[in-house]
Amino acid sequence: MKFVIGNWKMNGSRALLREMIQKMRDIKSENRAVLCVPFTMLDEKNDVVALGAQDVSTHERGAYTGEISASMLAEVGAKYVIVGHSERRMYHDETNDIVRDKATRALENGITPIICVGETMDEKRAGKTFDIITAAVRESVPSDVKDTIIIAYEPRWAIGAGITPTTAEIAEAHRVIADTLAYMGLDGTPILYGASVNSGNVGEITAIEHVDGVLVGGASLKPDEFVSIIHSAK
Ligand code: PGA
C-alpha cells in the first residue's frame, strides 16, 4: 500500500472535487488516496476519498482572526492536515517550532499531520541537504508521538518546477529521514516524496526504498491524471 496524497493548494472548486470523486469511484488499487483541499471544500461528504486540510492554527481557540483550529477541522471531517509545506515556510515564515505546534494540535484532535521537510536550491548547492532535513524532522515532529504521523520529503527547488531529483538523491534523502525517525523511536513512519510527481514518474519513484507514497501538487488537479497516479504507484 502506498499513500497518494493530492495537495490542491489554492486551486479547484466544489465542481472539480465532485468530478474527481466520481472518477475515483472505479479505482481498483490498494493504495490509499487522500485529497488535501481548501478549507471550504472539506465538508464534501463521500465514501471514496479521505479529505485533508493544508494548514491549521497553532492555537486551540481564541482571538486569532482568520485562523482555523484543529478541532474545527475534525468537526468538519478532515482526517489529515499538511503542516510546514514549503509555501507556508516561505510566504508565512513558518519555522520548525511552529510546524511542530501545528502537528501537535492535529494529533490532539485525531488528525494525521503530514509534516513537510525539504531543502532549497541554495542549501542543496551548499551541500546542506541532509543537515536541513535531519534538523527539520527532529524539530518539526512532536515529542511523544503515539498515533500515526506522515513525513513528506519535498525538495523545495523541485516543487512545481517539472524537475525531480535523481533516483539516487531521493533514495539518500529518504534513508536519512528513515534513520532519523528510527533514532527518535518512530520507525515505520510513512515517508512520502513530493515535487513534480506525475503518472509518468510515480512508478519509478515509489519503487525506491523508504518511499511510502507521494504528495502530488499540480497533477492532483487533473482527474484522469490523478487516477492514473493512484493506479501507477507501486
Ligand atoms: P507539485 O507540488 O507536484 O506541483 O510539484 C507538490 C507540492 O507542493 O506538494
JSON list of C-alpha atoms and ligand atoms in Angstrom, two decimals:
[
{"chain": "A", "resi": 1, "resn": "MET", "atom": "CA", "xyz": [0.00, 0.00, 0.00]},
{"chain": "A", "resi": 2, "resn": "LYS", "atom": "CA", "xyz": [1.31, 3.43, -0.95]},
{"chain": "A", "resi": 3, "resn": "PHE", "atom": "CA", "xyz": [-0.13, 6.80, 0.01]},
{"chain": "A", "resi": 4, "resn": "VAL", "atom": "CA", "xyz": [-1.14, 9.07, -2.86]},
{"chain": "A", "resi": 5, "resn": "ILE", "atom": "CA", "xyz": [-1.96, 12.45, -1.39]},
{"chain": "A", "resi": 6, "resn": "GLY", "atom": "CA", "xyz": [-3.09, 15.35, -3.52]},
{"chain": "A", "resi": 7, "resn": "ASN", "atom": "CA", "xyz": [-2.40, 18.94, -2.49]},
{"chain": "A", "resi": 8, "resn": "TRP", "atom": "CA", "xyz": [-4.75, 21.27, -4.31]},
{"chain": "A", "resi": 9, "resn": "LYS", "atom": "CA", "xyz": [-3.21, 24.41, -2.80]},
{"chain": "A", "resi": 10, "resn": "MET", "atom": "CA", "xyz": [-5.48, 27.42, -3.53]},
{"chain": "A", "resi": 11, "resn": "ASN", "atom": "CA", "xyz": [-6.96, 25.81, -6.64]},
{"chain": "A", "resi": 12, "resn": "GLY", "atom": "CA", "xyz": [-10.01, 23.86, -7.69]},
{"chain": "A", "resi": 13, "resn": "SER", "atom": "CA", "xyz": [-13.69, 24.22, -6.98]},
{"chain": "A", "resi": 14, "resn": "ARG", "atom": "CA", "xyz": [-16.53, 22.23, -5.47]},
{"chain": "A", "resi": 15, "resn": "ALA", "atom": "CA", "xyz": [-17.47, 21.15, -9.02]},
{"chain": "A", "resi": 16, "resn": "LEU", "atom": "CA", "xyz": [-13.96, 19.83, -9.69]},
{"chain": "A", "resi": 17, "resn": "LEU", "atom": "CA", "xyz": [-13.96, 17.96, -6.37]},
{"chain": "A", "resi": 18, "resn": "ARG", "atom": "CA", "xyz": [-17.25, 16.27, -7.29]},
{"chain": "A", "resi": 19, "resn": "GLU", "atom": "CA", "xyz": [-15.90, 15.35, -10.71]},
{"chain": "A", "resi": 20, "resn": "MET", "atom": "CA", "xyz": [-12.77, 13.93, -9.09]},
{"chain": "A", "resi": 21, "resn": "ILE", "atom": "CA", "xyz": [-14.79, 11.84, -6.61]},
{"chain": "A", "resi": 22, "resn": "GLN", "atom": "CA", "xyz": [-16.89, 10.47, -9.49]},
{"chain": "A", "resi": 23, "resn": "LYS", "atom": "CA", "xyz": [-13.74, 9.47, -11.41]},
{"chain": "A", "resi": 24, "resn": "MET", "atom": "CA", "xyz": [-12.22, 7.87, -8.32]},
{"chain": "A", "resi": 25, "resn": "ARG", "atom": "CA", "xyz": [-15.21, 5.56, -7.78]},
{"chain": "A", "resi": 26, "resn": "ASP", "atom": "CA", "xyz": [-13.89, 2.91, -10.19]},
{"chain": "A", "resi": 27, "resn": "ILE", "atom": "CA", "xyz": [-10.35, 2.80, -8.86]},
{"chain": "A", "resi": 28, "resn": "LYS", "atom": "CA", "xyz": [-9.07, -0.71, -8.25]},
{"chain": "A", "resi": 29, "resn": "SER", "atom": "CA", "xyz": [-6.00, -0.22, -6.13]},
{"chain": "A", "resi": 30, "resn": "GLU", "atom": "CA", "xyz": [-4.77, -0.95, -2.62]},
{"chain": "A", "resi": 31, "resn": "ASN", "atom": "CA", "xyz": [-3.16, 2.46, -2.46]},
{"chain": "A", "resi": 32, "resn": "ARG", "atom": "CA", "xyz": [-4.60, 4.99, -0.05]},
{"chain": "A", "resi": 33, "resn": "ALA", "atom": "CA", "xyz": [-5.73, 8.21, -1.72]},
{"chain": "A", "resi": 34, "resn": "VAL", "atom": "CA", "xyz": [-6.21, 11.47, 0.14]},
{"chain": "A", "resi": 35, "resn": "LEU", "atom": "CA", "xyz": [-7.09, 14.93, -1.18]},
{"chain": "A", "resi": 36, "resn": "CYS", "atom": "CA", "xyz": [-5.95, 18.00, 0.73]},
{"chain": "A", "resi": 37, "resn": "VAL", "atom": "CA", "xyz": [-8.38, 20.63, -0.48]},
{"chain": "A", "resi": 38, "resn": "PRO", "atom": "CA", "xyz": [-9.12, 24.25, 0.50]},
{"chain": "A", "resi": 39, "resn": "PHE", "atom": "CA", "xyz": [-10.93, 24.61, 3.85]},
{"chain": "A", "resi": 40, "resn": "THR", "atom": "CA", "xyz": [-14.23, 25.49, 2.19]},
{"chain": "A", "resi": 41, "resn": "MET", "atom": "CA", "xyz": [-14.49, 22.07, 0.48]},
{"chain": "A", "resi": 42, "resn": "LEU", "atom": "CA", "xyz": [-13.71, 19.87, 3.48]},
{"chain": "A", "resi": 43, "resn": "ASP", "atom": "CA", "xyz": [-17.35, 19.17, 4.20]},
{"chain": "A", "resi": 44, "resn": "GLU", "atom": "CA", "xyz": [-17.89, 17.35, 0.87]},
{"chain": "A", "resi": 45, "resn": "LYS", "atom": "CA", "xyz": [-19.10, 14.02, 2.26]},
{"chain": "A", "resi": 46, "resn": "ASN", "atom": "CA", "xyz": [-18.14, 10.99, 0.22]},
{"chain": "A", "resi": 47, "resn": "ASP", "atom": "CA", "xyz": [-17.16, 7.35, 0.65]},
{"chain": "A", "resi": 48, "resn": "VAL", "atom": "CA", "xyz": [-14.36, 7.37, -1.92]},
{"chain": "A", "resi": 49, "resn": "VAL", "atom": "CA", "xyz": [-11.51, 9.55, -0.71]},
{"chain": "A", "resi": 50, "resn": "ALA", "atom": "CA", "xyz": [-10.41, 10.91, 2.65]},
{"chain": "A", "resi": 51, "resn": "LEU", "atom": "CA", "xyz": [-10.11, 14.69, 2.73]},
{"chain": "A", "resi": 52, "resn": "GLY", "atom": "CA", "xyz": [-7.45, 16.73, 4.44]},
{"chain": "A", "resi": 53, "resn": "ALA", "atom": "CA", "xyz": [-6.62, 20.38, 5.04]},
{"chain": "A", "resi": 54, "resn": "GLN", "atom": "CA", "xyz": [-3.47, 22.26, 4.03]},
{"chain": "A", "resi": 55, "resn": "ASP", "atom": "CA", "xyz": [-2.83, 24.19, 7.24]},
{"chain": "A", "resi": 56, "resn": "VAL", "atom": "CA", "xyz": [-4.01, 24.51, 10.83]},
{"chain": "A", "resi": 57, "resn": "SER", "atom": "CA", "xyz": [-3.58, 27.04, 13.60]},
{"chain": "A", "resi": 58, "resn": "THR", "atom": "CA", "xyz": [-1.02, 26.55, 16.39]},
{"chain": "A", "resi": 59, "resn": "HIS", "atom": "CA", "xyz": [-3.73, 27.78, 18.79]},
{"chain": "A", "resi": 60, "resn": "GLU", "atom": "CA", "xyz": [-6.66, 25.83, 20.17]},
{"chain": "A", "resi": 61, "resn": "ARG", "atom": "CA", "xyz": [-9.09, 28.77, 20.11]},
{"chain": "A", "resi": 62, "resn": "GLY", "atom": "CA", "xyz": [-9.28, 32.46, 20.70]},
{"chain": "A", "resi": 63, "resn": "ALA", "atom": "CA", "xyz": [-8.78, 35.88, 19.17]},
{"chain": "A", "resi": 64, "resn": "TYR", "atom": "CA", "xyz": [-6.89, 34.81, 16.05]},
{"chain": "A", "resi": 65, "resn": "THR", "atom": "CA", "xyz": [-8.93, 36.28, 13.23]},
{"chain": "A", "resi": 66, "resn": "GLY", "atom": "CA", "xyz": [-8.90, 34.19, 10.08]},
{"chain": "A", "resi": 67, "resn": "GLU", "atom": "CA", "xyz": [-7.35, 31.09, 11.62]},
{"chain": "A", "resi": 68, "resn": "ILE", "atom": "CA", "xyz": [-8.86, 27.60, 11.76]},
{"chain": "A", "resi": 69, "resn": "SER", "atom": "CA", "xyz": [-8.27, 25.27, 14.71]},
{"chain": "A", "resi": 70, "resn": "ALA", "atom": "CA", "xyz": [-7.64, 21.54, 14.60]},
{"chain": "A", "resi": 71, "resn": "SER", "atom": "CA", "xyz": [-10.89, 20.85, 16.45]},
{"chain": "A", "resi": 72, "resn": "MET", "atom": "CA", "xyz": [-12.77, 22.78, 13.74]},
{"chain": "A", "resi": 73, "resn": "LEU", "atom": "CA", "xyz": [-11.06, 20.67, 11.09]},
{"chain": "A", "resi": 74, "resn": "ALA", "atom": "CA", "xyz": [-12.01, 17.50, 12.94]},
{"chain": "A", "resi": 75, "resn": "GLU", "atom": "CA", "xyz": [-15.60, 18.70, 13.29]},
{"chain": "A", "resi": 76, "resn": "VAL", "atom": "CA", "xyz": [-15.93, 19.15, 9.54]},
{"chain": "A", "resi": 77, "resn": "GLY", "atom": "CA", "xyz": [-14.47, 15.71, 8.85]},
{"chain": "A", "resi": 78, "resn": "ALA", "atom": "CA", "xyz": [-10.82, 16.32, 7.95]},
{"chain": "A", "resi": 79, "resn": "LYS", "atom": "CA", "xyz": [-8.68, 13.24, 8.55]},
{"chain": "A", "resi": 80, "resn": "TYR", "atom": "CA", "xyz": [-5.30, 14.71, 7.54]},
{"chain": "A", "resi": 81, "resn": "VAL", "atom": "CA", "xyz": [-3.59, 18.09, 7.51]},
{"chain": "A", "resi": 82, "resn": "ILE", "atom": "CA", "xyz": [-0.45, 19.20, 5.69]},
{"chain": "A", "resi": 83, "resn": "VAL", "atom": "CA", "xyz": [1.84, 21.19, 8.01]},
{"chain": "A", "resi": 84, "resn": "GLY", "atom": "CA", "xyz": [5.01, 23.06, 7.14]},
{"chain": "A", "resi": 85, "resn": "HIS", "atom": "CA", "xyz": [4.55, 22.95, 3.38]},
{"chain": "A", "resi": 86, "resn": "SER", "atom": "CA", "xyz": [7.39, 24.88, 1.74]},
{"chain": "A", "resi": 87, "resn": "GLU", "atom": "CA", "xyz": [4.95, 27.58, 0.61]},
{"chain": "A", "resi": 88, "resn": "ARG", "atom": "CA", "xyz": [3.90, 28.11, 4.24]},
{"chain": "A", "resi": 89, "resn": "ARG", "atom": "CA", "xyz": [7.54, 28.14, 5.36]},
{"chain": "A", "resi": 90, "resn": "MET", "atom": "CA", "xyz": [8.38, 30.60, 2.57]},
{"chain": "A", "resi": 91, "resn": "TYR", "atom": "CA", "xyz": [5.42, 33.01, 2.50]},
{"chain": "A", "resi": 92, "resn": "HIS", "atom": "CA", "xyz": [4.38, 32.80, 6.17]},
{"chain": "A", "resi": 93, "resn": "ASP", "atom": "CA", "xyz": [7.78, 32.35, 7.81]},
{"chain": "A", "resi": 94, "resn": "GLU", "atom": "CA", "xyz": [6.83, 29.05, 9.40]},
{"chain": "A", "resi": 95, "resn": "THR", "atom": "CA", "xyz": [9.70, 27.62, 11.42]},
{"chain": "A", "resi": 96, "resn": "ASN", "atom": "CA", "xyz": [10.18, 24.05, 12.61]},
{"chain": "A", "resi": 97, "resn": "ASP", "atom": "CA", "xyz": [8.86, 25.13, 16.04]},
{"chain": "A", "resi": 98, "resn": "ILE", "atom": "CA", "xyz": [5.64, 26.46, 14.52]},
{"chain": "A", "resi": 99, "resn": "VAL", "atom": "CA", "xyz": [5.25, 23.34, 12.40]},
{"chain": "A", "resi": 100, "resn": "ARG", "atom": "CA", "xyz": [5.69, 21.15, 15.49]},
{"chain": "A", "resi": 101, "resn": "ASP", "atom": "CA", "xyz": [2.95, 23.08, 17.34]},
{"chain": "A", "resi": 102, "resn": "LYS", "atom": "CA", "xyz": [0.61, 22.65, 14.37]},
{"chain": "A", "resi": 103, "resn": "ALA", "atom": "CA", "xyz": [1.31, 18.92, 14.19]},
{"chain": "A", "resi": 104, "resn": "THR", "atom": "CA", "xyz": [0.71, 18.65, 17.94]},
{"chain": "A", "resi": 105, "resn": "ARG", "atom": "CA", "xyz": [-2.71, 20.34, 17.65]},
{"chain": "A", "resi": 106, "resn": "ALA", "atom": "CA", "xyz": [-3.61, 17.98, 14.80]},
{"chain": "A", "resi": 107, "resn": "LEU", "atom": "CA", "xyz": [-2.68, 14.87, 16.81]},
{"chain": "A", "resi": 108, "resn": "GLU", "atom": "CA", "xyz": [-4.61, 16.12, 19.84]},
{"chain": "A", "resi": 109, "resn": "ASN", "atom": "CA", "xyz": [-7.69, 16.18, 17.63]},
{"chain": "A", "resi": 110, "resn": "GLY", "atom": "CA", "xyz": [-7.28, 12.81, 15.95]},
{"chain": "A", "resi": 111, "resn": "ILE", "atom": "CA", "xyz": [-5.99, 14.26, 12.66]},
{"chain": "A", "resi": 112, "resn": "THR", "atom": "CA", "xyz": [-2.91, 12.81, 10.96]},
{"chain": "A", "resi": 113, "resn": "PRO", "atom": "CA", "xyz": [-0.33, 15.52, 10.27]},
{"chain": "A", "resi": 114, "resn": "ILE", "atom": "CA", "xyz": [1.64, 15.36, 7.02]},
{"chain": "A", "resi": 115, "resn": "ILE", "atom": "CA", "xyz": [4.84, 17.11, 8.05]},
{"chain": "A", "resi": 116, "resn": "CYS", "atom": "CA", "xyz": [6.81, 18.55, 5.11]},
{"chain": "A", "resi": 117, "resn": "VAL", "atom": "CA", "xyz": [10.58, 18.93, 5.06]},
{"chain": "A", "resi": 118, "resn": "GLY", "atom": "CA", "xyz": [12.95, 19.83, 2.23]},
{"chain": "A", "resi": 119, "resn": "GLU", "atom": "CA", "xyz": [15.93, 21.90, 1.17]},
{"chain": "A", "resi": 120, "resn": "THR", "atom": "CA", "xyz": [16.14, 24.96, -1.06]},
{"chain": "A", "resi": 121, "resn": "MET", "atom": "CA", "xyz": [18.42, 25.07, -4.11]},
{"chain": "A", "resi": 122, "resn": "ASP", "atom": "CA", "xyz": [20.91, 27.26, -2.21]},
{"chain": "A", "resi": 123, "resn": "GLU", "atom": "CA", "xyz": [21.01, 24.74, 0.63]},
{"chain": "A", "resi": 124, "resn": "LYS", "atom": "CA", "xyz": [21.44, 21.90, -1.85]},
{"chain": "A", "resi": 125, "resn": "ARG", "atom": "CA", "xyz": [24.31, 23.70, -3.60]},
{"chain": "A", "resi": 126, "resn": "ALA", "atom": "CA", "xyz": [25.96, 24.35, -0.25]},
{"chain": "A", "resi": 127, "resn": "GLY", "atom": "CA", "xyz": [25.85, 20.61, 0.49]},
{"chain": "A", "resi": 128, "resn": "LYS", "atom": "CA", "xyz": [23.44, 21.10, 3.39]},
{"chain": "A", "resi": 129, "resn": "THR", "atom": "CA", "xyz": [20.55, 18.90, 2.24]},
{"chain": "A", "resi": 130, "resn": "PHE", "atom": "CA", "xyz": [20.96, 16.19, 4.88]},
{"chain": "A", "resi": 131, "resn": "ASP", "atom": "CA", "xyz": [21.58, 18.65, 7.73]},
{"chain": "A", "resi": 132, "resn": "ILE", "atom": "CA", "xyz": [18.46, 20.63, 6.79]},
{"chain": "A", "resi": 133, "resn": "ILE", "atom": "CA", "xyz": [16.15, 17.65, 6.53]},
{"chain": "A", "resi": 134, "resn": "THR", "atom": "CA", "xyz": [17.52, 15.94, 9.63]},
{"chain": "A", "resi": 135, "resn": "ALA", "atom": "CA", "xyz": [17.01, 19.11, 11.70]},
{"chain": "A", "resi": 136, "resn": "ALA", "atom": "CA", "xyz": [13.57, 19.63, 10.19]},
{"chain": "A", "resi": 137, "resn": "VAL", "atom": "CA", "xyz": [12.46, 16.12, 11.14]},
{"chain": "A", "resi": 138, "resn": "ARG", "atom": "CA", "xyz": [13.90, 16.35, 14.66]},
{"chain": "A", "resi": 139, "resn": "GLU", "atom": "CA", "xyz": [12.43, 19.79, 15.32]},
{"chain": "A", "resi": 140, "resn": "SER", "atom": "CA", "xyz": [9.09, 19.56, 13.47]},
{"chain": "A", "resi": 141, "resn": "VAL", "atom": "CA", "xyz": [7.93, 16.21, 14.83]},
{"chain": "A", "resi": 142, "resn": "PRO", "atom": "CA", "xyz": [6.11, 16.48, 18.18]},
{"chain": "A", "resi": 143, "resn": "SER", "atom": "CA", "xyz": [7.57, 14.64, 21.16]},
{"chain": "A", "resi": 144, "resn": "ASP", "atom": "CA", "xyz": [5.76, 11.60, 22.49]},
{"chain": "A", "resi": 145, "resn": "VAL", "atom": "CA", "xyz": [4.00, 10.71, 19.26]},
{"chain": "A", "resi": 146, "resn": "LYS", "atom": "CA", "xyz": [1.64, 7.77, 19.79]},
{"chain": "A", "resi": 147, "resn": "ASP", "atom": "CA", "xyz": [-0.53, 7.98, 16.68]},
{"chain": "A", "resi": 148, "resn": "THR", "atom": "CA", "xyz": [0.37, 7.96, 13.03]},
{"chain": "A", "resi": 149, "resn": "ILE", "atom": "CA", "xyz": [2.25, 10.85, 11.52]},
{"chain": "A", "resi": 150, "resn": "ILE", "atom": "CA", "xyz": [3.44, 11.15, 7.93]},
{"chain": "A", "resi": 151, "resn": "ILE", "atom": "CA", "xyz": [6.62, 12.84, 6.73]},
{"chain": "A", "resi": 152, "resn": "ALA", "atom": "CA", "xyz": [6.78, 14.30, 3.22]},
{"chain": "A", "resi": 153, "resn": "TYR", "atom": "CA", "xyz": [10.19, 14.96, 1.70]},
{"chain": "A", "resi": 154, "resn": "GLU", "atom": "CA", "xyz": [9.72, 17.81, -0.76]},
{"chain": "A", "resi": 155, "resn": "PRO", "atom": "CA", "xyz": [12.89, 19.30, -2.24]},
{"chain": "A", "resi": 156, "resn": "ARG", "atom": "CA", "xyz": [11.77, 22.92, -2.45]},
{"chain": "A", "resi": 157, "resn": "TRP", "atom": "CA", "xyz": [13.59, 23.63, -5.70]},
{"chain": "A", "resi": 158, "resn": "ALA", "atom": "CA", "xyz": [11.66, 20.86, -7.48]},
{"chain": "A", "resi": 159, "resn": "ILE", "atom": "CA", "xyz": [8.14, 21.87, -6.43]},
{"chain": "A", "resi": 160, "resn": "GLY", "atom": "CA", "xyz": [6.06, 22.95, -9.39]},
{"chain": "A", "resi": 161, "resn": "ALA", "atom": "CA", "xyz": [9.25, 23.01, -11.46]},
{"chain": "A", "resi": 162, "resn": "GLY", "atom": "CA", "xyz": [8.70, 19.94, -13.62]},
{"chain": "A", "resi": 163, "resn": "ILE", "atom": "CA", "xyz": [12.05, 18.52, -12.49]},
{"chain": "A", "resi": 164, "resn": "THR", "atom": "CA", "xyz": [12.80, 15.86, -9.91]},
{"chain": "A", "resi": 165, "resn": "PRO", "atom": "CA", "xyz": [15.96, 14.81, -8.09]},
{"chain": "A", "resi": 166, "resn": "THR", "atom": "CA", "xyz": [17.72, 11.69, -9.37]},
{"chain": "A", "resi": 167, "resn": "THR", "atom": "CA", "xyz": [16.60, 8.31, -8.07]},
{"chain": "A", "resi": 168, "resn": "ALA", "atom": "CA", "xyz": [19.82, 8.14, -6.04]},
{"chain": "A", "resi": 169, "resn": "GLU", "atom": "CA", "xyz": [19.17, 11.57, -4.48]},
{"chain": "A", "resi": 170, "resn": "ILE", "atom": "CA", "xyz": [15.64, 10.60, -3.46]},
{"chain": "A", "resi": 171, "resn": "ALA", "atom": "CA", "xyz": [16.89, 7.29, -2.06]},
{"chain": "A", "resi": 172, "resn": "GLU", "atom": "CA", "xyz": [19.58, 9.01, 0.02]},
{"chain": "A", "resi": 173, "resn": "ALA", "atom": "CA", "xyz": [17.24, 11.66, 1.39]},
{"chain": "A", "resi": 174, "resn": "HIS", "atom": "CA", "xyz": [14.64, 9.07, 2.35]},
{"chain": "A", "resi": 175, "resn": "ARG", "atom": "CA", "xyz": [17.26, 6.90, 4.01]},
{"chain": "A", "resi": 176, "resn": "VAL", "atom": "CA", "xyz": [18.46, 9.87, 6.08]},
{"chain": "A", "resi": 177, "resn": "ILE", "atom": "CA", "xyz": [14.88, 10.61, 7.13]},
{"chain": "A", "resi": 178, "resn": "ALA", "atom": "CA", "xyz": [14.18, 6.95, 7.94]},
{"chain": "A", "resi": 179, "resn": "ASP", "atom": "CA", "xyz": [17.36, 6.79, 10.07]},
{"chain": "A", "resi": 180, "resn": "THR", "atom": "CA", "xyz": [16.41, 10.00, 11.89]},
{"chain": "A", "resi": 181, "resn": "LEU", "atom": "CA", "xyz": [12.92, 8.68, 12.61]},
{"chain": "A", "resi": 182, "resn": "ALA", "atom": "CA", "xyz": [14.34, 5.37, 13.82]},
{"chain": "A", "resi": 183, "resn": "TYR", "atom": "CA", "xyz": [16.68, 7.26, 16.17]},
{"chain": "A", "resi": 184, "resn": "MET", "atom": "CA", "xyz": [13.59, 9.08, 17.52]},
{"chain": "A", "resi": 185, "resn": "GLY", "atom": "CA", "xyz": [11.81, 5.76, 18.10]},
{"chain": "A", "resi": 186, "resn": "LEU", "atom": "CA", "xyz": [9.47, 6.33, 15.19]},
{"chain": "A", "resi": 187, "resn": "ASP", "atom": "CA", "xyz": [10.50, 3.65, 12.73]},
{"chain": "A", "resi": 188, "resn": "GLY", "atom": "CA", "xyz": [7.75, 2.62, 10.39]},
{"chain": "A", "resi": 189, "resn": "THR", "atom": "CA", "xyz": [6.54, 6.21, 9.96]},
{"chain": "A", "resi": 190, "resn": "PRO", "atom": "CA", "xyz": [5.48, 6.61, 6.31]},
{"chain": "A", "resi": 191, "resn": "ILE", "atom": "CA", "xyz": [7.79, 8.87, 4.29]},
{"chain": "A", "resi": 192, "resn": "LEU", "atom": "CA", "xyz": [6.33, 10.36, 1.11]},
{"chain": "A", "resi": 193, "resn": "TYR", "atom": "CA", "xyz": [8.16, 12.02, -1.75]},
{"chain": "A", "resi": 194, "resn": "GLY", "atom": "CA", "xyz": [6.68, 15.21, -3.23]},
{"chain": "A", "resi": 195, "resn": "ALA", "atom": "CA", "xyz": [7.61, 17.65, -6.04]},
{"chain": "A", "resi": 196, "resn": "SER", "atom": "CA", "xyz": [6.79, 17.28, -9.72]},
{"chain": "A", "resi": 197, "resn": "VAL", "atom": "CA", "xyz": [5.23, 13.82, -9.38]},
{"chain": "A", "resi": 198, "resn": "ASN", "atom": "CA", "xyz": [3.11, 12.68, -12.34]},
{"chain": "A", "resi": 199, "resn": "SER", "atom": "CA", "xyz": [1.76, 9.45, -13.82]},
{"chain": "A", "resi": 200, "resn": "GLY", "atom": "CA", "xyz": [4.95, 9.03, -15.84]},
{"chain": "A", "resi": 201, "resn": "ASN", "atom": "CA", "xyz": [7.43, 9.11, -12.95]},
{"chain": "A", "resi": 202, "resn": "VAL", "atom": "CA", "xyz": [5.40, 7.84, -9.98]},
{"chain": "A", "resi": 203, "resn": "GLY", "atom": "CA", "xyz": [6.14, 4.15, -10.64]},
{"chain": "A", "resi": 204, "resn": "GLU", "atom": "CA", "xyz": [9.89, 4.71, -10.60]},
{"chain": "A", "resi": 205, "resn": "ILE", "atom": "CA", "xyz": [9.72, 6.98, -7.54]},
{"chain": "A", "resi": 206, "resn": "THR", "atom": "CA", "xyz": [7.55, 4.68, -5.43]},
{"chain": "A", "resi": 207, "resn": "ALA", "atom": "CA", "xyz": [9.84, 1.73, -6.21]},
{"chain": "A", "resi": 208, "resn": "ILE", "atom": "CA", "xyz": [12.67, 3.47, -4.28]},
{"chain": "A", "resi": 209, "resn": "GLU", "atom": "CA", "xyz": [13.40, 2.10, -0.82]},
{"chain": "A", "resi": 210, "resn": "HIS", "atom": "CA", "xyz": [11.77, 4.08, 2.03]},
{"chain": "A", "resi": 211, "resn": "VAL", "atom": "CA", "xyz": [9.34, 5.83, -0.35]},
{"chain": "A", "resi": 212, "resn": "ASP", "atom": "CA", "xyz": [5.93, 5.01, 1.08]},
{"chain": "A", "resi": 213, "resn": "GLY", "atom": "CA", "xyz": [3.93, 7.19, -1.24]},
{"chain": "A", "resi": 214, "resn": "VAL", "atom": "CA", "xyz": [3.75, 10.58, -2.91]},
{"chain": "A", "resi": 215, "resn": "LEU", "atom": "CA", "xyz": [2.45, 14.09, -2.28]},
{"chain": "A", "resi": 216, "resn": "VAL", "atom": "CA", "xyz": [1.18, 15.47, -5.57]},
{"chain": "A", "resi": 217, "resn": "GLY", "atom": "CA", "xyz": [0.54, 19.14, -6.36]},
{"chain": "A", "resi": 218, "resn": "GLY", "atom": "CA", "xyz": [-0.30, 20.23, -9.90]},
{"chain": "A", "resi": 219, "resn": "ALA", "atom": "CA", "xyz": [-1.08, 16.76, -11.23]},
{"chain": "A", "resi": 220, "resn": "SER", "atom": "CA", "xyz": [-3.69, 16.18, -8.49]},
{"chain": "A", "resi": 221, "resn": "LEU", "atom": "CA", "xyz": [-5.95, 18.79, -10.08]},
{"chain": "A", "resi": 222, "resn": "LYS", "atom": "CA", "xyz": [-6.46, 16.72, -13.25]},
{"chain": "A", "resi": 223, "resn": "PRO", "atom": "CA", "xyz": [-8.91, 13.87, -12.51]},
{"chain": "A", "resi": 224, "resn": "ASP", "atom": "CA", "xyz": [-7.66, 11.40, -15.15]},
{"chain": "A", "resi": 225, "resn": "GLU", "atom": "CA", "xyz": [-4.04, 12.10, -14.28]},
{"chain": "A", "resi": 226, "resn": "PHE", "atom": "CA", "xyz": [-4.61, 11.73, -10.53]},
{"chain": "A", "resi": 227, "resn": "VAL", "atom": "CA", "xyz": [-6.47, 8.42, -11.03]},
{"chain": "A", "resi": 228, "resn": "SER", "atom": "CA", "xyz": [-3.60, 7.23, -13.20]},
{"chain": "A", "resi": 229, "resn": "ILE", "atom": "CA", "xyz": [-1.08, 8.18, -10.48]},
{"chain": "A", "resi": 230, "resn": "ILE", "atom": "CA", "xyz": [-3.07, 6.17, -7.92]},
{"chain": "A", "resi": 231, "resn": "HIS", "atom": "CA", "xyz": [-3.03, 3.14, -10.22]},
{"chain": "A", "resi": 232, "resn": "SER", "atom": "CA", "xyz": [0.68, 3.51, -11.06]},
{"chain": "A", "resi": 233, "resn": "ALA", "atom": "CA", "xyz": [2.09, 3.93, -7.54]},
{"chain": "A", "resi": 234, "resn": "LYS", "atom": "CA", "xyz": [3.67, 0.58, -6.73]},
{"chain": "B", "resi": 1, "resn": "PGA", "atom": "P1", "xyz": [3.98, 19.80, -7.48]},
{"chain": "B", "resi": 1, "resn": "PGA", "atom": "O1", "xyz": [3.72, 20.27, -5.96]},
{"chain": "B", "resi": 1, "resn": "PGA", "atom": "O2", "xyz": [3.57, 18.35, -7.56]},
{"chain": "B", "resi": 1, "resn": "PGA", "atom": "O3", "xyz": [3.12, 20.70, -8.31]},
{"chain": "B", "resi": 1, "resn": "PGA", "atom": "O4", "xyz": [5.45, 19.97, -7.73]},
{"chain": "B", "resi": 1, "resn": "PGA", "atom": "C1", "xyz": [3.99, 19.42, -4.90]},
{"chain": "B", "resi": 1, "resn": "PGA", "atom": "C2", "xyz": [3.63, 20.09, -3.59]},
{"chain": "B", "resi": 1, "resn": "PGA", "atom": "O5", "xyz": [3.80, 21.31, -3.48]},
{"chain": "B", "resi": 1, "resn": "PGA", "atom": "O6", "xyz": [3.18, 19.43, -2.64]}
]
